[in-house]
XYZ file of C-alpha atoms in Angstrom:
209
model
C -52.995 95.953 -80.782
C -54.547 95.119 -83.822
C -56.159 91.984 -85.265
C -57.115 90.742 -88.347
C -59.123 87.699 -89.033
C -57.027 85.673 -92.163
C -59.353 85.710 -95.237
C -61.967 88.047 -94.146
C -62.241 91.869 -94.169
C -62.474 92.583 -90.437
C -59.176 94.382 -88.548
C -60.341 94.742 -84.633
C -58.413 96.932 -82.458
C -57.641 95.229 -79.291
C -56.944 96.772 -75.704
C -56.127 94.526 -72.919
C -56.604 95.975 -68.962
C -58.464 98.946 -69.710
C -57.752 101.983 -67.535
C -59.322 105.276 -67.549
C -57.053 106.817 -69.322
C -57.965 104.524 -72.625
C -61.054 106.625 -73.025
C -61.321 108.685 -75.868
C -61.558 108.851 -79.563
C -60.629 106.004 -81.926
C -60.487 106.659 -85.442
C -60.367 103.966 -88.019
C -59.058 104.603 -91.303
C -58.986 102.478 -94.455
C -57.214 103.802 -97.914
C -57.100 102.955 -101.245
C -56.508 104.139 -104.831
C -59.879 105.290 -105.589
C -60.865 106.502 -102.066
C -59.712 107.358 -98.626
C -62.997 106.570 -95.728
C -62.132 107.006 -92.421
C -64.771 106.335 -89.179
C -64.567 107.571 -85.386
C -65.634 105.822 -82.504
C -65.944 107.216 -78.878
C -64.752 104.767 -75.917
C -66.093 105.566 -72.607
C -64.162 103.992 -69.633
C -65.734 103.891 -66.173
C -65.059 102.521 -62.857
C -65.518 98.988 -61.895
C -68.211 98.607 -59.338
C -67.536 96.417 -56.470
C -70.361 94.313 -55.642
C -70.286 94.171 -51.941
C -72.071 90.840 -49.912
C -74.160 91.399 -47.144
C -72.782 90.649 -44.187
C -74.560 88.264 -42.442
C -76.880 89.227 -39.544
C -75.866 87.691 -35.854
C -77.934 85.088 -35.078
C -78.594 82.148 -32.677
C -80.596 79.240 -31.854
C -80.897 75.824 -30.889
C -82.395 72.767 -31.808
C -83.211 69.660 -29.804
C -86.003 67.443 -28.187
C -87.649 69.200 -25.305
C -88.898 65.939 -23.938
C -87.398 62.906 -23.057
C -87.840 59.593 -21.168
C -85.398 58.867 -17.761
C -82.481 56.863 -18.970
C -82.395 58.476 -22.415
C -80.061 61.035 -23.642
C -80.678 64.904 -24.015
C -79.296 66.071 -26.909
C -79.356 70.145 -27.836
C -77.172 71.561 -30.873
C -76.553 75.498 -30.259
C -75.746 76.965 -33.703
C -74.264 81.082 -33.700
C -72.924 83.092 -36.292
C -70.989 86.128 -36.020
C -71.135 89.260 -38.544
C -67.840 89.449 -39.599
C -65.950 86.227 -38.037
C -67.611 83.319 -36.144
C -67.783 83.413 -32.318
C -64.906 82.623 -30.530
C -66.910 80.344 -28.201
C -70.152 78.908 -26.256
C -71.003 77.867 -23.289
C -73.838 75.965 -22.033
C -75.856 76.188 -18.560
C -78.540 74.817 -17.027
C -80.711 77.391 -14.543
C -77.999 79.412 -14.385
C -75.268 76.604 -13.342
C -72.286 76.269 -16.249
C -72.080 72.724 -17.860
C -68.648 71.335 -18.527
C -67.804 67.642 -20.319
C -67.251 65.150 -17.305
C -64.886 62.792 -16.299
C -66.856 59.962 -16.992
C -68.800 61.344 -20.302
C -72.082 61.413 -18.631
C -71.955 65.136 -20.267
C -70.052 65.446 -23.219
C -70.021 68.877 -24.798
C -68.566 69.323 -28.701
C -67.498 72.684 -30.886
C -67.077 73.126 -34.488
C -66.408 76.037 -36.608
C -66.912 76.681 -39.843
C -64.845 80.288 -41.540
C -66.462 80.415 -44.141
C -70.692 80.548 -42.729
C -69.081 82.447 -39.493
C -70.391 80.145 -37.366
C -69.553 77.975 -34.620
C -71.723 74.940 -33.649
C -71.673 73.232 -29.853
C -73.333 70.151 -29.137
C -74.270 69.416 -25.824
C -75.364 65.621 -24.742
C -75.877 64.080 -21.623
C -75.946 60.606 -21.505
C -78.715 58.348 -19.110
C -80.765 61.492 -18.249
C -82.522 61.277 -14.403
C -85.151 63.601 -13.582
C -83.130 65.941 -12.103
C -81.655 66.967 -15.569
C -84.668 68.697 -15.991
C -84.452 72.567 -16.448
C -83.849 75.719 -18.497
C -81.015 75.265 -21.129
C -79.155 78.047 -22.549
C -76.351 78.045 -25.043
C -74.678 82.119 -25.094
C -71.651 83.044 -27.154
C -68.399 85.494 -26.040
C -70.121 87.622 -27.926
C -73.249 87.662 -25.582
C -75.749 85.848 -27.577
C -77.923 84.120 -25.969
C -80.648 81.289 -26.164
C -82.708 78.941 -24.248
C -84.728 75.679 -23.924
C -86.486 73.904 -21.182
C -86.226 70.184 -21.203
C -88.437 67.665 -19.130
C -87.269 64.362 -18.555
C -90.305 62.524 -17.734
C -90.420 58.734 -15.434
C -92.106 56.844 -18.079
C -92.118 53.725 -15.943
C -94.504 55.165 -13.402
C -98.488 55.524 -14.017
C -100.697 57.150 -11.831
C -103.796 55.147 -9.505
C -107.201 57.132 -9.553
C -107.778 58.146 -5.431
C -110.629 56.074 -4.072
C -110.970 53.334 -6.448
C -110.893 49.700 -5.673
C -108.423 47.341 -6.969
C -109.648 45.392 -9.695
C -113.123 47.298 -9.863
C -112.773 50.631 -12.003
C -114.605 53.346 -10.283
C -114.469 51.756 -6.660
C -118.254 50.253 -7.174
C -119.660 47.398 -5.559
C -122.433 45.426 -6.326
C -124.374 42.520 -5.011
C -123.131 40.622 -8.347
C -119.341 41.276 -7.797
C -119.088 41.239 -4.228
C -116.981 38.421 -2.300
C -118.253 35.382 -1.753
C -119.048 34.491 2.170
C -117.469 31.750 3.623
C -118.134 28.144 2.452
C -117.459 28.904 -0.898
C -120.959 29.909 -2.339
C -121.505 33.182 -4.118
C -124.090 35.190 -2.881
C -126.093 35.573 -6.355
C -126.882 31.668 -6.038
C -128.041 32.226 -2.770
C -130.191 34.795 -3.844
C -131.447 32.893 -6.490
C -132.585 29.636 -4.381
C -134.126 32.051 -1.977
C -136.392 33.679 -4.781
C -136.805 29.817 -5.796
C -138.105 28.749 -2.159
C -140.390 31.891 -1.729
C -142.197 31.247 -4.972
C -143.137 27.655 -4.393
C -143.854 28.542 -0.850
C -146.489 30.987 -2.293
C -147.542 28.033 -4.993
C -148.271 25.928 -2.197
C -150.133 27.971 -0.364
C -152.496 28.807 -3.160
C -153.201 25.165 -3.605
C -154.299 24.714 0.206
């Protein structure tokens, strides 16, 4: 198919869906009364080339707080993708023992999966978390991918008492200042203090004799 641009001196030869075959050469020709001029052109023709995408790589992990207080929730995300499809599924354990939502919701596990990224994402929460929800978490795939994550769920209500200290005196020491006062109500420091008071003007009186 030819073209020609309207006013201008340009005539384009047009081929639409090239094949192979196309190559070759073209020669272009243009007559008139005082001369005949003619031009060749060589088309070369080659294969598309298919730009091919990586495939992804398998890969796993999860993501999560390792640490949290009694009565708050655990919450892990597992995310896995697959090389040429996502992973048909996940499961989740704790040391070893297979976690499944529960009646009540106290564990509630969710999936998603996305075609496209070849990946499937599980989200495992358990609500009001007592110490014994402590442990090794691991998300693995049908595939057999695996992945783990200790939590600790810690009592932060509790505090700990330093062995052989006394109540109210850091350390457990005692001294004549801050001990209990004897019966009658008097604290010993005043006692000590008239007694010092007594002996001096004992010893002032006896120096005037």
């Amino acid at each position: 198919m030819s073209e020609h641009e309207p006013n201008s001196h340009y005539w384009n030869l047009l081929i639409h869906k090239v094949e192979l075959r196309d190559a070759g050469v073209y020669e272009c020709q243009v007559s008139s009364k005082l001369r005949h001029l003619r031009h060749h052109i060589l088309l070369e023709v080659h294969e598309k080339e298919e730009v091919s995408t990586p495939m992804p790589r398998p890969s796993i992990f999860i993501s999560g707080s390792n640490v949290v207080d009694k009565d708050d929730r655990i919450y892990l995300i597992c995310n896995a993708t697959g090389q040429e499809h996502p992973p048909d599924d996940i499961d989740w354990f704790i040391e070893g023992n297979k976690l499944t939502t529960s009646a009540d919701e106290k564990v509630f596990i969710r999936k998603f999966v996305s075609l496209t990224d070849k990946t499937i994402v599980s989200i495992l929460e358990i609500k009001d978390a007592q110490l014994e929800d402590s442990g090794l978490y691991t998300c693995r795939t049908s595939n057999l991918q695996v992945k783990s994550m200790h939590v600790a769920v810690l009592n932060a209500d509790t505090y700990n008492v330093k062995r052989g200290t006394h109540k109210g005196h850091p350390g457990g020491a005692t001294s004549f200042f801050s001990a209990p006062r004897p019966p009658g109500g008097v604290p010993r420091w005043l006692l000590y203090a008239l007694f010092v008071v007594c002996v001096r003007w004992i010893e002032s009186c006896m120096i005037l004799q």
